[in-house]
Coordinates of C-alpha atoms and ligand atoms in Angstrom, one line a residue:
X416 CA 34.4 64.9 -49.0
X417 CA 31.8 63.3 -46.9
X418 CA 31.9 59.6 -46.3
X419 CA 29.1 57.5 -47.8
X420 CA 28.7 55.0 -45.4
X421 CA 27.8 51.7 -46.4
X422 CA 24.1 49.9 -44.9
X423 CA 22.2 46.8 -44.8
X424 CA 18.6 47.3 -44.1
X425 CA 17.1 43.9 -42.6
X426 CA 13.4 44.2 -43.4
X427 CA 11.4 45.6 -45.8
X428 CA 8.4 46.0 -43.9
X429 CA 6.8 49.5 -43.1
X430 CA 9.9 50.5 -41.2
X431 CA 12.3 49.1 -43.6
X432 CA 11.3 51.2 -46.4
X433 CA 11.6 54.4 -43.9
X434 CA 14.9 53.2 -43.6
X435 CA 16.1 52.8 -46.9
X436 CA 14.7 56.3 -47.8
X437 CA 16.6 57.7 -44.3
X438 CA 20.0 56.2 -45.5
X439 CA 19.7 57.2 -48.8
X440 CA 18.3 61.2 -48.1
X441 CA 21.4 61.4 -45.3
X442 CA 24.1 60.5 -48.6
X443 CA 25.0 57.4 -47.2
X444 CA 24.6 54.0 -49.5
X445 CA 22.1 51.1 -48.7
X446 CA 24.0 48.0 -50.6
X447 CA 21.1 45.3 -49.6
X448 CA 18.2 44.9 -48.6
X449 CA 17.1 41.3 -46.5
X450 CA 13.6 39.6 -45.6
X451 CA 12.6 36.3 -45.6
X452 CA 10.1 37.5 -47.9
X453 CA 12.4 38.1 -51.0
X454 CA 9.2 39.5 -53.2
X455 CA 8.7 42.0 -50.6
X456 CA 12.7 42.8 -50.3
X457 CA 12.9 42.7 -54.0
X458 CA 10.1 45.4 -55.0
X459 CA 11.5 47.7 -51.9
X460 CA 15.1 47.1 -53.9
X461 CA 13.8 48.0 -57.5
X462 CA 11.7 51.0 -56.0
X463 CA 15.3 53.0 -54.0
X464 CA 17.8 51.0 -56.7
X465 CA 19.2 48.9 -54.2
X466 CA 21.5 46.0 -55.8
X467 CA 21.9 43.2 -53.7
X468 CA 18.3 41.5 -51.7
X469 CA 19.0 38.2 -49.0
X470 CA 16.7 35.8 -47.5
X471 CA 19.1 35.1 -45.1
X472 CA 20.1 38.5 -42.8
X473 CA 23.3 36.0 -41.3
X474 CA 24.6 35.8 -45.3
X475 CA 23.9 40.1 -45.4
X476 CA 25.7 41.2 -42.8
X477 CA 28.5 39.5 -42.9
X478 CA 29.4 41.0 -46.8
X479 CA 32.7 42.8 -46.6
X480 CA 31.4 46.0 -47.8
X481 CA 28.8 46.5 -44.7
X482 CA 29.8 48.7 -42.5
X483 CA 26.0 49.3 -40.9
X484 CA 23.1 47.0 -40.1
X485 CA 20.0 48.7 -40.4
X486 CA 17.4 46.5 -38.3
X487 CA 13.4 46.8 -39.1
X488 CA 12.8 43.7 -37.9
X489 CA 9.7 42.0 -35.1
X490 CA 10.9 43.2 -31.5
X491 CA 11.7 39.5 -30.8
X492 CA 14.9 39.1 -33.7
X493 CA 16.2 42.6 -32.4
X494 CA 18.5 40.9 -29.8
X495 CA 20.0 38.3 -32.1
X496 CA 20.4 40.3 -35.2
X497 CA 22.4 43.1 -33.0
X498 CA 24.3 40.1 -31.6
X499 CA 25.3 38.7 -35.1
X500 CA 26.2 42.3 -36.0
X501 CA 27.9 43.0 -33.4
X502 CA 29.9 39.8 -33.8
X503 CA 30.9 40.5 -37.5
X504 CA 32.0 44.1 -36.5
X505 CA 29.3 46.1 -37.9
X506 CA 27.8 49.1 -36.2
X507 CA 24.2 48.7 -35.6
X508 CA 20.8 50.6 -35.9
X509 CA 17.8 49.5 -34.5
X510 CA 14.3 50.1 -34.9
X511 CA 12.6 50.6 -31.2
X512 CA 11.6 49.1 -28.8
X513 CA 15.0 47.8 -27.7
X514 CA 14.4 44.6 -26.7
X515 CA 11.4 42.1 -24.7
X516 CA 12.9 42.5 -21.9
X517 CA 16.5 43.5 -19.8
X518 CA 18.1 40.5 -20.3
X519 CA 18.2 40.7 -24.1
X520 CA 19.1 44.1 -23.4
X521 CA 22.0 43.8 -21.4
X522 CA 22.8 40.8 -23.4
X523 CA 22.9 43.1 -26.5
X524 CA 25.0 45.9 -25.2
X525 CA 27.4 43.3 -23.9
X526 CA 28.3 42.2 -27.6
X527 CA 28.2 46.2 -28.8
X528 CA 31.0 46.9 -26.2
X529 CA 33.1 43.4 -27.1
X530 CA 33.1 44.2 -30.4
X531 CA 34.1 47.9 -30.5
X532 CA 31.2 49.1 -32.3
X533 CA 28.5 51.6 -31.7
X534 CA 24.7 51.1 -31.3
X535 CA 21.6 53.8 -32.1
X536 CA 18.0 53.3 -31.0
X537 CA 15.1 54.0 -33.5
X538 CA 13.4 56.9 -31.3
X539 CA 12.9 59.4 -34.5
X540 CA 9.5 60.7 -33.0
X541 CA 11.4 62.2 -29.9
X542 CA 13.4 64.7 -32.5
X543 CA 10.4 66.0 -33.6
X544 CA 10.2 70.0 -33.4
X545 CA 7.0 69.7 -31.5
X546 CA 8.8 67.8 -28.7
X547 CA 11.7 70.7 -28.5
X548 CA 8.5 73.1 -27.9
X549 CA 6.8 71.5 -25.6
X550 CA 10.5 71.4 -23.5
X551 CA 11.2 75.0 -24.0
X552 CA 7.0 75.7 -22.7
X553 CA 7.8 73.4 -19.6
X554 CA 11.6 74.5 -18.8
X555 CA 10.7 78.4 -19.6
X556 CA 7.4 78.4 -17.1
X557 CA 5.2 79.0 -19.6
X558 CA 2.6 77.1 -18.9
X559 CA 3.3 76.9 -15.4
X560 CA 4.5 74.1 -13.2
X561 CA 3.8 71.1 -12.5
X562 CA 2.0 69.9 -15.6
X563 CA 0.3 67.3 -16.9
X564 CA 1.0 66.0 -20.1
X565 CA -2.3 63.8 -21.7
X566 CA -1.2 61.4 -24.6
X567 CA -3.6 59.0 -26.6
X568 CA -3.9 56.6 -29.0
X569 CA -7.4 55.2 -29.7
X570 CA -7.5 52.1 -32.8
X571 CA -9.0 49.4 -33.9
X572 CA -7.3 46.0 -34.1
X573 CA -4.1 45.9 -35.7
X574 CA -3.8 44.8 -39.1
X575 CA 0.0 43.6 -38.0
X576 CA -1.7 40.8 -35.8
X577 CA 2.0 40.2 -34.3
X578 CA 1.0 43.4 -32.6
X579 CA -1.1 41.8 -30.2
X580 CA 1.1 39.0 -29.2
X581 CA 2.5 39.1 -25.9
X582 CA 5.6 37.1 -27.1
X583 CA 5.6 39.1 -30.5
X584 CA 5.5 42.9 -30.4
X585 CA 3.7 42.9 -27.2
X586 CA 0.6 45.4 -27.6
X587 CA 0.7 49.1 -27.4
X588 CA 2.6 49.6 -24.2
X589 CA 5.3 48.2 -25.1
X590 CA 5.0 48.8 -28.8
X591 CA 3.7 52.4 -29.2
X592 CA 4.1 53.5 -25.4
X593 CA 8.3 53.9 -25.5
X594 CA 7.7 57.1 -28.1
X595 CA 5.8 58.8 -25.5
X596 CA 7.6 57.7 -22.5
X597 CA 10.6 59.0 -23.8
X598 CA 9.2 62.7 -24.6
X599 CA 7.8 62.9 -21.1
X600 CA 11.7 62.2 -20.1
X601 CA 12.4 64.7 -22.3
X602 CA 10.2 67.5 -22.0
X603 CA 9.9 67.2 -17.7
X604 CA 13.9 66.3 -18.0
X605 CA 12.9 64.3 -14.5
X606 CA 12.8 60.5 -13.8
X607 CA 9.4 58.7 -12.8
X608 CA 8.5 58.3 -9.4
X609 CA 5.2 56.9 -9.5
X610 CA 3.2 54.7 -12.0
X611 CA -0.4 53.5 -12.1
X612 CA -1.6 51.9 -14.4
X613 CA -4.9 49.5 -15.3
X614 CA -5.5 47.7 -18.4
X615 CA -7.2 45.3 -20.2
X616 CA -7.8 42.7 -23.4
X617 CA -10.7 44.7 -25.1
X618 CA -10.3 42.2 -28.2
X619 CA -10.0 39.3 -26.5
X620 CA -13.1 37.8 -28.1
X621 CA -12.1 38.9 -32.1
X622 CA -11.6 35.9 -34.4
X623 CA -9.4 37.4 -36.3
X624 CA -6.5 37.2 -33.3
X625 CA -8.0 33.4 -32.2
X626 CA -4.9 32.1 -33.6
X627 CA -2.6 34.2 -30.9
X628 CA -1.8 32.0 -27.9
X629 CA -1.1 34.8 -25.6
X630 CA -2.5 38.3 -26.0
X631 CA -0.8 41.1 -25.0
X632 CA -3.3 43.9 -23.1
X633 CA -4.5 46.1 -26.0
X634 CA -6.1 49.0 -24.0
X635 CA -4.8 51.1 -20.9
X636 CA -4.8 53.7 -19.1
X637 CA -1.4 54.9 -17.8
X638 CA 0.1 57.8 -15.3
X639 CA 3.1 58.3 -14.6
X640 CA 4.3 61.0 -11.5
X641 CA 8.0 62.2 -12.3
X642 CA 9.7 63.5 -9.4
X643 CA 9.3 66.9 -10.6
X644 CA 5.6 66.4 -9.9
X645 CA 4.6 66.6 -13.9
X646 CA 2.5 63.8 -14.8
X647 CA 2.4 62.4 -18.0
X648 CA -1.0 60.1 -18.8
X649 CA -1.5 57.8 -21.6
X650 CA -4.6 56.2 -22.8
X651 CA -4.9 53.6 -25.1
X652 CA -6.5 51.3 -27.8
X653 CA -5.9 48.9 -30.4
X654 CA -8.9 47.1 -29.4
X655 CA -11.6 49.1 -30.6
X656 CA -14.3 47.4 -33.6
X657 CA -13.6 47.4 -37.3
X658 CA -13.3 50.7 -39.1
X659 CA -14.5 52.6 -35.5
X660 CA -14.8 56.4 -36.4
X661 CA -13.5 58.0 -33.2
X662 CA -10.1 58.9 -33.8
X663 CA -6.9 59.6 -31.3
X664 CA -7.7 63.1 -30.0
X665 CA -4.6 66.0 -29.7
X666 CA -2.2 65.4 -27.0
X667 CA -2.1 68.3 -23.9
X668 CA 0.0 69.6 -21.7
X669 CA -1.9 71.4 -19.0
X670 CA -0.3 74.0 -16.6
X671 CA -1.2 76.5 -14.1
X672 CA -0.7 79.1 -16.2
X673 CA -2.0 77.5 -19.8
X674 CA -2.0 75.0 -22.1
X675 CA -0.9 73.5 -25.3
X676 CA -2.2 71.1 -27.8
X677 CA -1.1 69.2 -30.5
X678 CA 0.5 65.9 -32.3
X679 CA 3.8 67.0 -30.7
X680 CA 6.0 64.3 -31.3
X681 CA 4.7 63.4 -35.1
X682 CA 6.5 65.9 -36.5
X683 CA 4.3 68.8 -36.7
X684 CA 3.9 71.9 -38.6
X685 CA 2.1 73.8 -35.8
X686 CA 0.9 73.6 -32.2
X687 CA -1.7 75.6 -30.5
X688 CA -0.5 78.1 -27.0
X689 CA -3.6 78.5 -24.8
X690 CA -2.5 81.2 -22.0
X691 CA -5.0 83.0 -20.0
X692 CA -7.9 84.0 -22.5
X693 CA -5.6 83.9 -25.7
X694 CA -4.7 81.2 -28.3
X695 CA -1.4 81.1 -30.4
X696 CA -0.8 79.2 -33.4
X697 CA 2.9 78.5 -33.3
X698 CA 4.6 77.5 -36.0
X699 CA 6.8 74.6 -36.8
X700 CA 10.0 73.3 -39.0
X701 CA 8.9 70.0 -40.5
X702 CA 11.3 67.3 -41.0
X703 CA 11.7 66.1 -44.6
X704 CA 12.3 62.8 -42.6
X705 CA 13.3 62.2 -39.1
X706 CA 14.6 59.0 -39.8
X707 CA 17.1 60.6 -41.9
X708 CA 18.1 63.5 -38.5
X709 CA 18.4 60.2 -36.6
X710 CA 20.4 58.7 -39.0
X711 CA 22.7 62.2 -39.8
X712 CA 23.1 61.7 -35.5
X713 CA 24.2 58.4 -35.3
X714 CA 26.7 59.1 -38.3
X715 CA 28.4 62.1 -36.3
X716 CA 28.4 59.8 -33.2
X717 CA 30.3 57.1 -35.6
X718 CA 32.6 59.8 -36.8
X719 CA 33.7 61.2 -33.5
X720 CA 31.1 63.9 -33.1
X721 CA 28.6 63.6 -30.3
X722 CA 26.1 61.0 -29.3
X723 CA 23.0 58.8 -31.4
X724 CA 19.8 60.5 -30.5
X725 CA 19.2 57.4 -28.7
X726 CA 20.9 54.5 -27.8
X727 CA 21.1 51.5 -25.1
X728 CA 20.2 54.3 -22.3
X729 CA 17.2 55.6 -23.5
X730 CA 16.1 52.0 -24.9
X731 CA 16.7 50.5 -21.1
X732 CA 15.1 53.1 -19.7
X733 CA 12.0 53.0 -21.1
X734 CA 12.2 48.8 -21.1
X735 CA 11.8 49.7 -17.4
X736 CA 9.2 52.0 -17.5
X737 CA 6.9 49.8 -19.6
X738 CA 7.6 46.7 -17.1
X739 CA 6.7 49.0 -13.7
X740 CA 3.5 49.5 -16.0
X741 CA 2.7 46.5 -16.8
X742 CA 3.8 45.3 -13.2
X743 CA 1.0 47.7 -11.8
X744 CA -1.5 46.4 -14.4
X745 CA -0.7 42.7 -13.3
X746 CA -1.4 43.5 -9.4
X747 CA -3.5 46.6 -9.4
X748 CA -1.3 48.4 -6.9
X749 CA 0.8 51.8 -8.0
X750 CA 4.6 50.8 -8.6
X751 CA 7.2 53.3 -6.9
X752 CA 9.6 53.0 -9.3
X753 CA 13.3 53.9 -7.9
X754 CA 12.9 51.0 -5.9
X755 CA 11.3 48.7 -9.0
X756 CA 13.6 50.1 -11.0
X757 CA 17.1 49.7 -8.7
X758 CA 15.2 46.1 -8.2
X759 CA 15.1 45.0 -12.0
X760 CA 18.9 46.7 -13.3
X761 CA 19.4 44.0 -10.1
Ligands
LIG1363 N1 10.2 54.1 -35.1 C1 8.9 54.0 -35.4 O1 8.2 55.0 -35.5 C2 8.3 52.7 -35.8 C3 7.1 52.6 -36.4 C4 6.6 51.3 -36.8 C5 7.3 50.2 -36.4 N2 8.5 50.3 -35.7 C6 9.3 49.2 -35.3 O2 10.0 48.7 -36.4 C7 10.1 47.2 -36.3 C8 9.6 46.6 -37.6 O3 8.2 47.0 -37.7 P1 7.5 47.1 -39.1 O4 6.3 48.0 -38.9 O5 8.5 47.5 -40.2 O6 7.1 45.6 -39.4 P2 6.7 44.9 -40.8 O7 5.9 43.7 -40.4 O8 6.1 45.9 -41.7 O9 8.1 44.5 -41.4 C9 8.9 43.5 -40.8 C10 9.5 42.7 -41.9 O10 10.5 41.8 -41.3 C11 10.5 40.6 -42.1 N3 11.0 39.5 -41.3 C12 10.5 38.8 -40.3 N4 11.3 37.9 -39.8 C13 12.5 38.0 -40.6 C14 13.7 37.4 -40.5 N5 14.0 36.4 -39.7 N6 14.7 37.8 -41.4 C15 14.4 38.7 -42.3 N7 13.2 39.4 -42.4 C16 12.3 39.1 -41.5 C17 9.0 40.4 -42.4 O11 8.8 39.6 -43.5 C18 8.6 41.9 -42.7 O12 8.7 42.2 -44.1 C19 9.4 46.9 -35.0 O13 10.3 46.7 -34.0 C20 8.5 48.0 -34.8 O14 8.2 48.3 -33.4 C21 9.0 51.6 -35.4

């Protein structure tokens, strides 16, 4: 019969619910759920018929019974919290991005491999069907080669204002930007060569974020060149004015040979094949949830059976990316990023 493995979700934010759902869908047992906001970890309980809620995550994961820490926790407690759990011997899965920065990273991975115990990264957007597609159009010739690969995300301000904090979440690149630049990794199956990058604080001036000490930039434009000589581009907003009406438009991937468009790693039903003249609809599987595939993945990898869909690799990896970008923004000069990137694994 099929184990049920046993989970503590920490948080019951947005992400924490997805989690708790995931677990649950993929058989497996969620025995607490923790937040420092107990009303919010209490409703989330009574609402999946979860039967033990913390304040506390330290008192959580350290229950006998807990053989998995879920985290959905701010970017800035996803070092210590994997620490902690790595400490008391639980295997961990955490919500992306990996860390702030490499040497929470490396400091993480560190306690994973002392304590015996293995580690999945949040990425569930990269398993989308959408994302398989666009690989097969690219690695078939389809569209052509090399191609360009447009992303974008146009917002207003965040309602999450931790968003915007440079010490918090740290604003859309870093945020938002690791599920892209981990589909253009996929889909070109190449490694960046080249970034450029400018940006900028479009909100700087909203009182509703006057109480953030340091922003984080909120609006970019990005390219990256991969050495296969795709490119994959990603504009930007969160800074846009209250309830603006000009949405994120379809992402594109733009050959010689054609085109496709679509929301290709949000799990679509469909994306649309421009070659030549013509225009295909093609059809899609849509995950009931991904977090659930991600979570069946890193359950295989636990028993014995492949790898987590993502894991400190992938997370690292795109840490690096989103610092070369960042590190062009900062001196307006495109980064070549073997070199940045041999520079900062030091
Ligand atoms: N994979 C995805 O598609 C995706 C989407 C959104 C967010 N995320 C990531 O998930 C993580 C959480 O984001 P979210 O949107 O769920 O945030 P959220 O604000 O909705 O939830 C976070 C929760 O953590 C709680 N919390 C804060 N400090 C705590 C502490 N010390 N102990 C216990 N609880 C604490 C908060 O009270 C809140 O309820 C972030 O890293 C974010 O980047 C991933």
């Amino acid at each position: 019969m099929k184990k049920r493995w046993k989970v503590a979700v920490i948080g019951s934010g947005d992400m924490g619910k997805q989690h708790v759902k995931g677990w649950q869908l993929a058989g497996h047992e969620v025995v607490s759920i923790t937040d420092v906001d107990t009303a919010r970890a209490e409703s989330l309980a009574q609402e999946t018929g979860v039967a033990a809620i913390y304040a506390d995550y330290k008192e959580a994961i350290v229950q006998p019974d807990v053989e998995i820490v879920s985290v959905c926790l701010p970017l800035a407690l996803h070092a210590p919290v994997t620490i902690d759990s790595a400490e008391a011997g639980k295997h961990i899965f955490c919500e992306k991005p990996l860390a702030r920065n490499l040497e929470e990273a490396a400091a993480m991975e560190a306690s994973v491999r002392k304590a015996g115990v293995r580690f999945g990264l949040g990425l569930q957007r990269n398993l989308s069907q959408g994302v398989l597609k666009a690989k097969e159009l690219v690695e078939t010739g389809k569209l052509g080669r090399p191609v360009f690969f447009e992303c974008d995300a146009v917002a207003e301000i965040r309602p999450k204002r931790i968003m915007h904090d440079a010490n918090g979440n740290m604003g859309p690149l870093m945020d938002l930007g690791c599920h892209y630049y981990i589909m253009w990794q996929t889909v070109f199956q190449s490694r960046p060569k080249s970034v450029y990058a400018r940006g900028n604080i479009l909100a700087k001036d909203r009182p509703e974020l006057a109480h953030i000490e340091e922003l984080a930039i909120d609006s970019a434009v990005v390219t990256v060149e991969y050495e296969s000589g795709d490119v994959g581009v990603f504009t930007v907003s969160w800074g846009m004015p209250p309830r603006f009406k000009l949405g994120s438009r379809e992402d594109r991937i733009l050959g010689p040979k054609g085109g496709a468009a679509g929301g290709f790693n949000s799990n679509p039903s469909k994306l649309s094949l421009y070659i030549g003249d013509e225009i295909e609809e093609l059809p899609l599987y849509v995950y009931p949830s991904l977090h659930k595939e991600q979570f069946d993945l890193f359950v295989q990898a636990l028993e014995g059976q492949g790898e987590p869909a993502a894991s400190f690799q992938a997370g690292k990896e795109v840490l690096v990316l989103t610092q070369a970008i960042f590190k062009s923004i900062e001196t307006g000069e495109a980064v070549d990023y073997p070199s940045f990137s041999r520079e900062s694994s030091g």
